């Protein structure tokens, strides 16, 4: 075996600067029994729960490599469902951030999630046009609803009728029956996409938002439990209200449009939201206005109708008296209209575009509105429903992050601080705590490049308008603005002797600056401040994209817009070399620590490694799938990091030209990557607004051992009907976990069968248990199968059983029958579920074989018995808990009565004592 090179792995050590991702919704959550204080938002691949009272993170639910697209909080407050852009859904326990279950069924990003009122089921919609119902208790998929032709925009539970509503970009709203798993009604009253839908007022009204300025309000009338005469009367009312709507005599649900709510916002409807009581409706579009409507109670609606009718009658009487109206004009009818049912509340005007909103209505009538904005901000507003006052802003979280995406980042020489620059501000971060220490507003154009100056007390920032900013990091001020270039200042860096810096601009010049100390021009202090003195200028033929000075202080390399790199002598600016080969402009370059190699990255997606002595191209690497935006060598090595618009961050060995590691980058373009001193840390910023930190670990990295994801293993298959079983449409999809589970079951069956054959052939003599069974602490094939099934994730079980061949299914049926014959049925539910699914998949061959039929009959009898035992146990426990609750409530009421009686006696005793004191005083005076 030849000599191998050992590398150390870089691991993600933090994601910061994200307050709330714009592509994820927000939700009110309850922590420790407290509601109205915490808002959960998506932050790239994590979920952050913000404490809106103190403005700090209350909890972070960590993710891995996939961006969060949708979140939903359980009504019980114990769990949170998180949907990702890869289609998976994770359910987390809020108390310890542990994953309760994982649901894999969608192929595209999850666009909508909702719990039912008990928190036992979840319905999800995705861009793959599918709606899937999940059971959280059994951790399995229940049904897949297919029928939409466009991306799903919202899914809703009708808890009272065990139905689901889904809206889609195909302009349709569909009603699904959970029991029959079919669509029983479709609303086609929209001409364009339906972007959101919500249920209001005890699930009696459906409100949909589309591309226009109107919100359509639909009345849901269920006819399954009505008398025939009531149906006729109601249909007549429907015809009166909406003559164009066709009522269906045979439909269980009659849905008609009762009116529209006119929006004040511009653009299409982005989202609709409501509180848990379905009383208040929130609507927002592509602007910064959040409109609020309240659906009045029945008594209030009747009162409003009576008041309106009375006013109209008075007006009609006055018109008749004045002769302006005919005497035979029809009287005003007392019909309940949408204007009586709905009342507009005060709108909330925000500082930026709204990305999501969540409402929470308190017992005192206070409405709390949590919003996430496009400028990386979370806000909490409060409104009293009974009072027509202004909306109060309770909290606004903006400090922990840039309001616009950061474009450049740098690490201090001691690896303790990180500076990042965006169009709104420049921020200084503590590397260990990842907390924002300083915020400096940007007084000019968007920053393009940043670097720390010697001593780490100052920083230089080059801006898009050509200004060079000198930042006093400690004071968090801009000490000087220097008009360095007439075009964008694309590159800023330190000279190796640390006596000055250089800048490269789009005005076709490279300038050398020297540090100097001058008196404070503001006159605030007598101390000298740092300034820059322009010493030399290098004129070029094309706009400068990147500049770097060799560490030996001998050469200066300039990447130009004409796709070439020109190298000059630093002292005389005399031309030395020209590097040709890139097909698009060179966007980044760097020189190794020993000044022997220069690496260049271009818009043609290639990284080229050149020799500094002759300018020969050592290697051209097709590094990324998009433009290479940043490149830097690791200090004292020939390793280099590259970043690209494809979001990936890769490390390369410039000697062997191998890709060492590919780091999980950004959801979008990665704009900049920098490496700290010694190569201990690396930081990157990207279009998703996140600053990502990577730390070098002590874990060795062996090239060639790729992850399963990089090997291209199937992470999901088409969820079409199972071949040969057109009626079996799986709610889940085939995953790596399901394939591994199927392999483990096959291995278990083969090992168990071989062990049973050896035991039979031994005729009573001792046979050693196989090592695999010993590892599971099992002595029989039945126990081995049970332990194997227990270790399979519940959501992967059915997919794993679907992958088994017929002979393995028959062997499983035999072993399951033997397991159910034993005393104790704590795993009867799992075994019965596996047997029932195998029977659904292999029904005909299993029933045709007499041996298998015998075992199936045994499973039917034993499973029925074991399930009844479990049902009796659950029922006994339930009634015992109810009895204990009644005892506790009775005890508490008696205790409360004793306390109140004791307080009354003490109060009466104090009153008597006061009277006793007053009496002698009155008699004396």
GROMACS .gro file of C-alpha atoms in nm, residues 183-624:
model
  442
  183UNK     CA    1  -6.212   1.397  -0.327
  184UNK     CA    2  -6.587   1.452  -0.288
  185UNK     CA    3  -6.609   1.818  -0.390
  186UNK     CA    4  -6.409   2.066  -0.596
  187UNK     CA    5  -6.449   2.444  -0.595
  188UNK     CA    6  -6.380   2.594  -0.934
  189UNK     CA    7  -6.479   2.955  -0.879
  190UNK     CA    8  -6.128   3.095  -0.918
  191UNK     CA    9  -5.985   3.207  -1.249
  192UNK     CA   10  -5.621   3.219  -1.135
  193UNK     CA   11  -5.404   3.058  -0.867
  194UNK     CA   12  -5.536   3.015  -0.514
  195UNK     CA   13  -5.250   3.131  -0.292
  196UNK     CA   14  -5.401   3.068   0.051
  197UNK     CA   15  -5.713   2.945   0.229
  198UNK     CA   16  -5.832   2.944   0.592
  199UNK     CA   17  -6.138   2.828   0.786
  200UNK     CA   18  -6.316   3.073   1.014
  201UNK     CA   19  -6.599   3.088   1.268
  202UNK     CA   20  -6.619   2.728   1.385
  203UNK     CA   21  -6.532   2.594   1.037
  204UNK     CA   22  -6.845   2.747   0.885
  205UNK     CA   23  -6.670   2.987   0.648
  206UNK     CA   24  -6.387   2.930   0.403
  207UNK     CA   25  -6.186   3.233   0.291
  208UNK     CA   26  -5.960   3.206  -0.015
  209UNK     CA   27  -5.707   3.453  -0.149
  210UNK     CA   28  -5.606   3.482  -0.513
  211UNK     CA   29  -5.430   3.723  -0.747
  212UNK     CA   30  -5.690   4.001  -0.729
  213UNK     CA   31  -5.787   4.254  -0.463
  214UNK     CA   32  -6.073   4.047  -0.323
  215UNK     CA   33  -6.091   3.770  -0.065
  216UNK     CA   34  -6.368   3.524  -0.150
  217UNK     CA   35  -6.581   3.406   0.142
  218UNK     CA   36  -6.756   3.070   0.107
  219UNK     CA   37  -7.028   2.931   0.333
  220UNK     CA   38  -7.002   2.559   0.412
  221UNK     CA   39  -7.337   2.384   0.461
  222UNK     CA   40  -7.333   2.014   0.552
  223UNK     CA   41  -7.649   1.829   0.450
  224UNK     CA   42  -7.581   1.483   0.591
  225UNK     CA   43  -7.781   1.535   0.912
  226UNK     CA   44  -8.056   1.767   0.793
  227UNK     CA   45  -8.420   1.703   0.738
  228UNK     CA   46  -8.550   1.717   0.383
  229UNK     CA   47  -8.757   2.032   0.445
  230UNK     CA   48  -8.453   2.202   0.603
  231UNK     CA   49  -8.248   2.112   0.295
  232UNK     CA   50  -8.510   2.270   0.068
  233UNK     CA   51  -8.525   2.589   0.273
  234UNK     CA   52  -8.148   2.616   0.284
  235UNK     CA   53  -8.116   2.558  -0.090
  236UNK     CA   54  -8.369   2.834  -0.151
  237UNK     CA   55  -8.163   3.065   0.070
  238UNK     CA   56  -7.852   2.972  -0.125
  239UNK     CA   57  -8.026   3.054  -0.452
  240UNK     CA   58  -8.132   3.390  -0.312
  241UNK     CA   59  -7.782   3.478  -0.198
  242UNK     CA   60  -7.593   3.349  -0.500
  243UNK     CA   61  -7.816   3.288  -0.798
  244UNK     CA   62  -7.529   3.178  -1.020
  245UNK     CA   63  -7.419   2.897  -0.791
  246UNK     CA   64  -7.540   2.551  -0.882
  247UNK     CA   65  -7.655   2.356  -0.579
  248UNK     CA   66  -7.609   1.982  -0.579
  249UNK     CA   67  -7.886   1.771  -0.433
  250UNK     CA   68  -7.667   1.466  -0.389
  251UNK     CA   69  -7.362   1.636  -0.235
  252UNK     CA   70  -7.298   1.607   0.138
  253UNK     CA   71  -7.144   1.956   0.130
  254UNK     CA   72  -7.296   2.263  -0.029
  255UNK     CA   73  -7.045   2.545  -0.063
  256UNK     CA   74  -7.153   2.880  -0.200
  257UNK     CA   75  -6.989   3.219  -0.215
  258UNK     CA   76  -7.160   3.466   0.017
  259UNK     CA   77  -6.948   3.767  -0.072
  260UNK     CA   78  -6.602   3.915  -0.096
  261UNK     CA   79  -6.376   4.117   0.131
  262UNK     CA   80  -6.196   4.398  -0.049
  263UNK     CA   81  -5.828   4.427   0.035
  264UNK     CA   82  -5.639   4.750   0.071
  265UNK     CA   83  -5.300   4.599  -0.005
  266UNK     CA   84  -5.134   4.574  -0.343
  267UNK     CA   85  -5.039   4.269  -0.544
  268UNK     CA   86  -5.150   3.913  -0.498
  269UNK     CA   87  -5.239   3.750  -0.169
  270UNK     CA   88  -4.925   3.605  -0.015
  271UNK     CA   89  -5.082   3.452   0.291
  272UNK     CA   90  -5.392   3.426   0.508
  273UNK     CA   91  -5.378   3.342   0.878
  274UNK     CA   92  -5.617   3.306   1.166
  275UNK     CA   93  -5.605   3.242   1.540
  276UNK     CA   94  -5.682   2.906   1.701
  277UNK     CA   95  -6.040   3.013   1.775
  278UNK     CA   96  -6.096   3.100   1.407
  279UNK     CA   97  -6.220   3.447   1.494
  280UNK     CA   98  -5.972   3.692   1.343
  281UNK     CA   99  -5.853   3.684   0.983
  282UNK     CA  100  -5.516   3.827   0.882
  283UNK     CA  101  -5.427   3.896   0.520
  284UNK     CA  102  -5.107   4.025   0.363
  285UNK     CA  103  -4.984   4.065   0.009
  286UNK     CA  104  -4.663   4.170  -0.160
  287UNK     CA  105  -4.646   4.498   0.032
  288UNK     CA  106  -4.599   4.591   0.398
  289UNK     CA  107  -4.966   4.611   0.500
  290UNK     CA  108  -5.126   4.348   0.724
  291UNK     CA  109  -5.505   4.372   0.714
  292UNK     CA  110  -5.718   4.230   0.995
  293UNK     CA  111  -6.084   4.126   0.989
  294UNK     CA  112  -6.294   3.983   1.270
  295UNK     CA  113  -6.582   3.741   1.222
  296UNK     CA  114  -6.843   3.846   1.476
  297UNK     CA  115  -7.035   3.606   1.697
  298UNK     CA  116  -7.391   3.515   1.605
  299UNK     CA  117  -7.542   3.752   1.861
  300UNK     CA  118  -7.321   4.040   1.752
  301UNK     CA  119  -7.396   3.969   1.386
  302UNK     CA  120  -7.772   3.975   1.454
  303UNK     CA  121  -7.734   4.300   1.647
  304UNK     CA  122  -7.541   4.453   1.356
  305UNK     CA  123  -7.807   4.330   1.113
  306UNK     CA  124  -8.086   4.479   1.326
  307UNK     CA  125  -7.904   4.810   1.347
  308UNK     CA  126  -7.846   4.816   0.970
  309UNK     CA  127  -8.205   4.725   0.888
  310UNK     CA  128  -8.333   4.990   1.129
  311UNK     CA  129  -8.114   5.254   0.967
  312UNK     CA  130  -8.224   5.150   0.618
  313UNK     CA  131  -8.591   5.161   0.722
  314UNK     CA  132  -8.550   5.514   0.857
  315UNK     CA  133  -8.379   5.623   0.538
  316UNK     CA  134  -8.654   5.464   0.328
  317UNK     CA  135  -8.925   5.634   0.536
  318UNK     CA  136  -8.760   5.975   0.488
  319UNK     CA  137  -8.737   5.916   0.113
  320UNK     CA  138  -9.109   5.826   0.103
  321UNK     CA  139  -9.204   6.137   0.300
  322UNK     CA  140  -9.005   6.363   0.071
  323UNK     CA  141  -9.154   6.196  -0.234
  324UNK     CA  142  -8.820   6.083  -0.369
  325UNK     CA  143  -8.922   5.719  -0.338
  326UNK     CA  144  -9.226   5.536  -0.470
  327UNK     CA  145  -9.488   5.437  -0.222
  328UNK     CA  146  -9.483   5.079  -0.337
  329UNK     CA  147  -9.106   5.037  -0.276
  330UNK     CA  148  -9.027   4.701  -0.125
  331UNK     CA  149  -8.955   4.698   0.244
  332UNK     CA  150  -8.606   4.617   0.374
  333UNK     CA  151  -8.561   4.244   0.431
  334UNK     CA  152  -8.393   4.113   0.743
  335UNK     CA  153  -8.129   3.896   0.576
  336UNK     CA  154  -7.789   3.831   0.735
  337UNK     CA  155  -7.519   3.955   0.498
  338UNK     CA  156  -7.143   3.930   0.499
  339UNK     CA  157  -7.112   4.291   0.614
  340UNK     CA  158  -7.299   4.193   0.930
  341UNK     CA  159  -7.076   3.893   0.991
  342UNK     CA  160  -6.737   4.056   0.928
  343UNK     CA  161  -6.588   4.374   1.075
  344UNK     CA  162  -6.263   4.531   0.964
  345UNK     CA  163  -6.001   4.595   1.232
  346UNK     CA  164  -5.711   4.837   1.235
  347UNK     CA  165  -5.450   4.744   0.976
  348UNK     CA  166  -5.086   4.703   1.072
  349UNK     CA  167  -4.837   4.902   0.867
  350UNK     CA  168  -4.489   4.755   0.883
  351UNK     CA  169  -4.144   4.873   0.780
  352UNK     CA  170  -4.079   4.608   0.512
  353UNK     CA  171  -4.251   4.342   0.305
  354UNK     CA  172  -4.431   4.078   0.510
  355UNK     CA  173  -4.322   3.719   0.462
  356UNK     CA  174  -4.539   3.547   0.724
  357UNK     CA  175  -4.778   3.628   1.006
  358UNK     CA  176  -4.931   3.439   1.297
  359UNK     CA  177  -5.219   3.547   1.519
  360UNK     CA  178  -5.296   3.466   1.883
  361UNK     CA  179  -5.615   3.589   2.054
  362UNK     CA  180  -5.601   3.606   2.433
  363UNK     CA  181  -5.879   3.558   2.685
  364UNK     CA  182  -5.889   3.933   2.758
  365UNK     CA  183  -5.952   4.024   2.394
  366UNK     CA  184  -5.593   4.116   2.318
  367UNK     CA  185  -5.474   4.010   1.974
  368UNK     CA  186  -5.102   3.944   1.937
  369UNK     CA  187  -4.962   3.951   1.587
  370UNK     CA  188  -4.622   3.800   1.513
  371UNK     CA  189  -4.472   3.883   1.174
  372UNK     CA  190  -4.150   3.806   0.991
  373UNK     CA  191  -4.030   4.059   0.737
  374UNK     CA  192  -3.820   4.040   0.425
  375UNK     CA  193  -3.540   4.238   0.592
  376UNK     CA  194  -3.454   3.960   0.840
  377UNK     CA  195  -3.672   4.097   1.121
  378UNK     CA  196  -3.925   3.952   1.365
  379UNK     CA  197  -4.185   4.178   1.521
  380UNK     CA  198  -4.464   4.140   1.776
  381UNK     CA  199  -4.764   4.374   1.773
  382UNK     CA  200  -5.062   4.401   2.004
  383UNK     CA  201  -5.420   4.514   1.941
  384UNK     CA  202  -5.727   4.533   2.166
  385UNK     CA  203  -6.034   4.403   1.984
  386UNK     CA  204  -6.287   4.594   2.192
  387UNK     CA  205  -6.111   4.927   2.147
  388UNK     CA  206  -6.047   5.106   1.820
  389UNK     CA  207  -5.700   5.222   1.912
  390UNK     CA  208  -5.370   5.203   1.731
  391UNK     CA  209  -5.160   4.893   1.709
  392UNK     CA  210  -4.871   4.884   1.956
  393UNK     CA  211  -4.536   4.732   1.867
  394UNK     CA  212  -4.431   4.520   2.164
  395UNK     CA  213  -4.093   4.405   2.034
  396UNK     CA  214  -3.878   4.429   1.723
  397UNK     CA  215  -3.576   4.202   1.682
  398UNK     CA  216  -3.324   4.344   1.436
  399UNK     CA  217  -2.992   4.363   1.622
  400UNK     CA  218  -2.869   4.000   1.586
  401UNK     CA  219  -2.852   4.014   1.206
  402UNK     CA  220  -2.810   4.215   0.888
  403UNK     CA  221  -3.128   4.340   0.727
  404UNK     CA  222  -2.980   4.260   0.386
  405UNK     CA  223  -2.765   3.971   0.276
  406UNK     CA  224  -2.396   4.000   0.370
  407UNK     CA  225  -2.161   4.008   0.072
  408UNK     CA  226  -1.817   3.987   0.234
  409UNK     CA  227  -1.667   3.850   0.555
  410UNK     CA  228  -1.324   3.845   0.724
  411UNK     CA  229  -1.167   3.684   1.032
  412UNK     CA  230  -0.933   3.866   1.270
  413UNK     CA  231  -0.570   3.763   1.306
  414UNK     CA  232  -0.635   3.603   1.648
  415UNK     CA  233  -0.943   3.411   1.526
  416UNK     CA  234  -1.157   3.574   1.796
  417UNK     CA  235  -1.368   3.812   1.588
  418UNK     CA  236  -1.549   3.806   1.255
  419UNK     CA  237  -1.653   4.110   1.057
  420UNK     CA  238  -1.928   4.101   0.795
  421UNK     CA  239  -2.058   4.373   0.567
  422UNK     CA  240  -2.396   4.414   0.397
  423UNK     CA  241  -2.569   4.700   0.224
  424UNK     CA  242  -2.733   4.815   0.548
  425UNK     CA  243  -2.456   4.777   0.807
  426UNK     CA  244  -2.119   4.637   0.906
  427UNK     CA  245  -2.127   4.401   1.202
  428UNK     CA  246  -1.860   4.260   1.431
  429UNK     CA  247  -1.922   3.913   1.576
  430UNK     CA  248  -1.772   3.716   1.861
  431UNK     CA  249  -1.657   3.390   1.704
  432UNK     CA  250  -1.713   3.168   2.008
  433UNK     CA  251  -2.057   3.294   2.112
  434UNK     CA  252  -2.157   3.408   1.761
  435UNK     CA  253  -2.315   3.716   1.914
  436UNK     CA  254  -2.320   4.056   1.749
  437UNK     CA  255  -2.082   4.292   1.933
  438UNK     CA  256  -2.085   4.605   1.718
  439UNK     CA  257  -2.311   4.743   1.446
  440UNK     CA  258  -2.190   5.022   1.217
  441UNK     CA  259  -2.430   5.176   0.961
  442UNK     CA  260  -2.298   5.193   0.605
  443UNK     CA  261  -2.292   5.561   0.496
  444UNK     CA  262  -2.241   5.494   0.125
  445UNK     CA  263  -2.279   5.215  -0.132
  446UNK     CA  264  -2.295   4.842  -0.084
  447UNK     CA  265  -1.973   4.688   0.056
  448UNK     CA  266  -1.785   4.462  -0.185
  449UNK     CA  267  -1.471   4.369   0.014
  450UNK     CA  268  -1.354   4.386   0.376
  451UNK     CA  269  -1.036   4.307   0.567
  452UNK     CA  270  -0.897   4.361   0.916
  453UNK     CA  271  -0.602   4.598   0.947
  454UNK     CA  272  -0.296   4.520   1.165
  455UNK     CA  273  -0.387   4.506   1.533
  456UNK     CA  274  -0.751   4.413   1.454
  457UNK     CA  275  -0.870   4.747   1.592
  458UNK     CA  276  -0.950   4.882   1.246
  459UNK     CA  277  -1.095   4.743   0.926
  460UNK     CA  278  -1.104   4.858   0.566
  461UNK     CA  279  -1.420   4.821   0.358
  462UNK     CA  280  -1.443   4.877  -0.017
  463UNK     CA  281  -1.783   4.983  -0.147
  464UNK     CA  282  -1.966   4.964  -0.478
  465UNK     CA  283  -1.949   5.342  -0.530
  466UNK     CA  284  -1.568   5.337  -0.507
  467UNK     CA  285  -1.547   5.462  -0.148
  468UNK     CA  286  -1.294   5.307   0.089
  469UNK     CA  287  -1.420   5.310   0.446
  470UNK     CA  288  -1.183   5.307   0.742
  471UNK     CA  289  -1.368   5.150   1.035
  472UNK     CA  290  -1.278   5.196   1.401
  473UNK     CA  291  -1.393   4.857   1.528
  474UNK     CA  292  -1.372   4.936   1.900
  475UNK     CA  293  -1.571   5.259   1.874
  476UNK     CA  294  -1.808   5.121   1.609
  477UNK     CA  295  -1.767   5.430   1.391
  478UNK     CA  296  -1.654   5.514   1.041
  479UNK     CA  297  -1.335   5.710   1.105
  480UNK     CA  298  -1.276   5.810   0.742
  481UNK     CA  299  -1.437   5.788   0.399
  482UNK     CA  300  -1.182   5.790   0.117
  483UNK     CA  301  -1.290   5.830  -0.248
  484UNK     CA  302  -1.051   5.560  -0.366
  485UNK     CA  303  -1.200   5.475  -0.707
  486UNK     CA  304  -1.449   5.614  -0.951
  487UNK     CA  305  -1.592   5.264  -1.001
  488UNK     CA  306  -1.670   4.981  -0.761
  489UNK     CA  307  -1.393   4.892  -0.517
  490UNK     CA  308  -1.391   4.515  -0.578
  491UNK     CA  309  -1.087   4.412  -0.375
  492UNK     CA  310  -0.915   4.521  -0.052
  493UNK     CA  311  -0.617   4.349   0.106
  494UNK     CA  312  -0.312   4.398   0.330
  495UNK     CA  313   0.042   4.424   0.204
  496UNK     CA  314   0.267   4.147   0.342
  497UNK     CA  315   0.486   4.398   0.530
  498UNK     CA  316   0.171   4.522   0.710
  499UNK     CA  317   0.264   4.883   0.637
  500UNK     CA  318  -0.019   4.946   0.398
  501UNK     CA  319  -0.296   4.802   0.187
  502UNK     CA  320  -0.407   4.781  -0.173
  503UNK     CA  321  -0.740   4.827  -0.351
  504UNK     CA  322  -0.863   4.728  -0.695
  505UNK     CA  323  -1.154   4.895  -0.867
  506UNK     CA  324  -1.377   4.884  -1.170
  507UNK     CA  325  -1.214   5.208  -1.290
  508UNK     CA  326  -0.922   4.996  -1.426
  509UNK     CA  327  -0.678   5.092  -1.150
  510UNK     CA  328  -0.502   4.927  -0.859
  511UNK     CA  329  -0.393   5.164  -0.582
  512UNK     CA  330  -0.138   5.116  -0.307
  513UNK     CA  331  -0.204   5.287   0.027
  514UNK     CA  332   0.026   5.348   0.322
  515UNK     CA  333  -0.083   5.364   0.686
  516UNK     CA  334  -0.020   5.687   0.871
  517UNK     CA  335  -0.119   5.848   1.199
  518UNK     CA  336  -0.274   6.193   1.183
  519UNK     CA  337  -0.442   6.424   1.431
  520UNK     CA  338  -0.810   6.366   1.483
  521UNK     CA  339  -0.976   6.580   1.213
  522UNK     CA  340  -1.293   6.612   1.419
  523UNK     CA  341  -1.105   6.778   1.702
  524UNK     CA  342  -1.275   6.566   1.966
  525UNK     CA  343  -0.945   6.438   2.104
  526UNK     CA  344  -0.576   6.517   2.081
  527UNK     CA  345  -0.486   6.154   2.011
  528UNK     CA  346  -0.374   6.053   1.667
  529UNK     CA  347  -0.597   5.839   1.449
  530UNK     CA  348  -0.520   5.596   1.170
  531UNK     CA  349  -0.545   5.718   0.812
  532UNK     CA  350  -0.442   5.606   0.463
  533UNK     CA  351  -0.202   5.783   0.230
  534UNK     CA  352  -0.223   5.706  -0.142
  535UNK     CA  353   0.127   5.631  -0.274
  536UNK     CA  354   0.105   5.463  -0.616
  537UNK     CA  355  -0.142   5.370  -0.890
  538UNK     CA  356  -0.128   5.085  -1.141
  539UNK     CA  357  -0.319   5.160  -1.461
  540UNK     CA  358  -0.474   4.865  -1.649
  541UNK     CA  359  -0.670   4.807  -1.969
  542UNK     CA  360  -0.973   4.636  -1.813
  543UNK     CA  361  -1.182   4.659  -1.498
  544UNK     CA  362  -1.021   4.493  -1.197
  545UNK     CA  363  -1.213   4.204  -1.035
  546UNK     CA  364  -0.954   4.070  -0.788
  547UNK     CA  365  -0.608   4.168  -0.659
  548UNK     CA  366  -0.352   3.980  -0.452
  549UNK     CA  367   0.008   4.053  -0.347
  550UNK     CA  368   0.245   3.760  -0.310
  551UNK     CA  369   0.356   3.684   0.048
  552UNK     CA  370   0.721   3.746  -0.047
  553UNK     CA  371   0.623   4.106  -0.129
  554UNK     CA  372   0.756   4.068  -0.482
  555UNK     CA  373   0.457   4.036  -0.717
  556UNK     CA  374   0.107   4.171  -0.750
  557UNK     CA  375  -0.152   3.964  -0.940
  558UNK     CA  376  -0.461   4.127  -1.089
  559UNK     CA  377  -0.768   3.942  -1.221
  560UNK     CA  378  -0.930   4.134  -1.504
  561UNK     CA  379  -1.263   4.147  -1.678
  562UNK     CA  380  -1.105   4.022  -2.001
  563UNK     CA  381  -1.065   3.673  -1.842
  564UNK     CA  382  -0.688   3.709  -1.789
  565UNK     CA  383  -0.463   3.744  -1.487
  566UNK     CA  384  -0.171   3.984  -1.516
  567UNK     CA  385   0.122   3.968  -1.274
  568UNK     CA  386   0.346   4.270  -1.215
  569UNK     CA  387   0.649   4.339  -1.002
  570UNK     CA  388   0.527   4.516  -0.691
  571UNK     CA  389   0.814   4.762  -0.658
  572UNK     CA  390   0.821   4.893  -1.018
  573UNK     CA  391   0.483   4.777  -1.157
  574UNK     CA  392   0.677   4.624  -1.445
  575UNK     CA  393   0.487   4.352  -1.632
  576UNK     CA  394   0.596   3.998  -1.542
  577UNK     CA  395   0.343   3.736  -1.657
  578UNK     CA  396   0.003   3.704  -1.816
  579UNK     CA  397  -0.212   3.399  -1.740
  580UNK     CA  398  -0.449   3.301  -2.024
  581UNK     CA  399  -0.700   3.019  -2.014
  582UNK     CA  400  -1.024   3.126  -1.851
  583UNK     CA  401  -1.322   3.183  -2.076
  584UNK     CA  402  -1.505   3.425  -1.845
  585UNK     CA  403  -1.384   3.701  -1.610
  586UNK     CA  404  -1.156   3.599  -1.324
  587UNK     CA  405  -1.360   3.673  -1.011
  588UNK     CA  406  -1.112   3.564  -0.743
  589UNK     CA  407  -0.751   3.460  -0.698
  590UNK     CA  408  -0.496   3.387  -0.426
  591UNK     CA  409  -0.125   3.311  -0.393
  592UNK     CA  410   0.014   3.037  -0.169
  593UNK     CA  411   0.221   3.113   0.140
  594UNK     CA  412   0.552   3.024  -0.034
  595UNK     CA  413   0.469   3.235  -0.342
  596UNK     CA  414   0.507   2.934  -0.573
  597UNK     CA  415   0.144   2.873  -0.670
  598UNK     CA  416  -0.138   3.102  -0.777
  599UNK     CA  417  -0.498   2.978  -0.796
  600UNK     CA  418  -0.767   3.158  -0.993
  601UNK     CA  419  -1.143   3.114  -1.000
  602UNK     CA  420  -1.365   3.232  -1.281
  603UNK     CA  421  -1.720   3.264  -1.400
  604UNK     CA  422  -1.657   2.963  -1.626
  605UNK     CA  423  -1.679   2.739  -1.312
  606UNK     CA  424  -1.315   2.638  -1.335
  607UNK     CA  425  -1.034   2.673  -1.083
  608UNK     CA  426  -0.690   2.688  -1.240
  609UNK     CA  427  -0.363   2.636  -1.052
  610UNK     CA  428  -0.058   2.807  -1.201
  611UNK     CA  429   0.309   2.819  -1.124
  612UNK     CA  430   0.442   3.162  -1.028
  613UNK     CA  431   0.785   3.099  -1.182
  614UNK     CA  432   0.687   3.046  -1.548
  615UNK     CA  433   0.311   3.106  -1.544
  616UNK     CA  434   0.237   2.752  -1.659
  617UNK     CA  435  -0.103   2.602  -1.580
  618UNK     CA  436  -0.050   2.302  -1.353
  619UNK     CA  437  -0.414   2.195  -1.345
  620UNK     CA  438  -0.755   2.311  -1.454
  621UNK     CA  439  -1.029   2.180  -1.226
  622UNK     CA  440  -1.399   2.188  -1.308
  623UNK     CA  441  -1.473   2.280  -0.949
  624UNK     CA  442  -1.835   2.391  -0.926
   0.00000   0.00000   0.00000
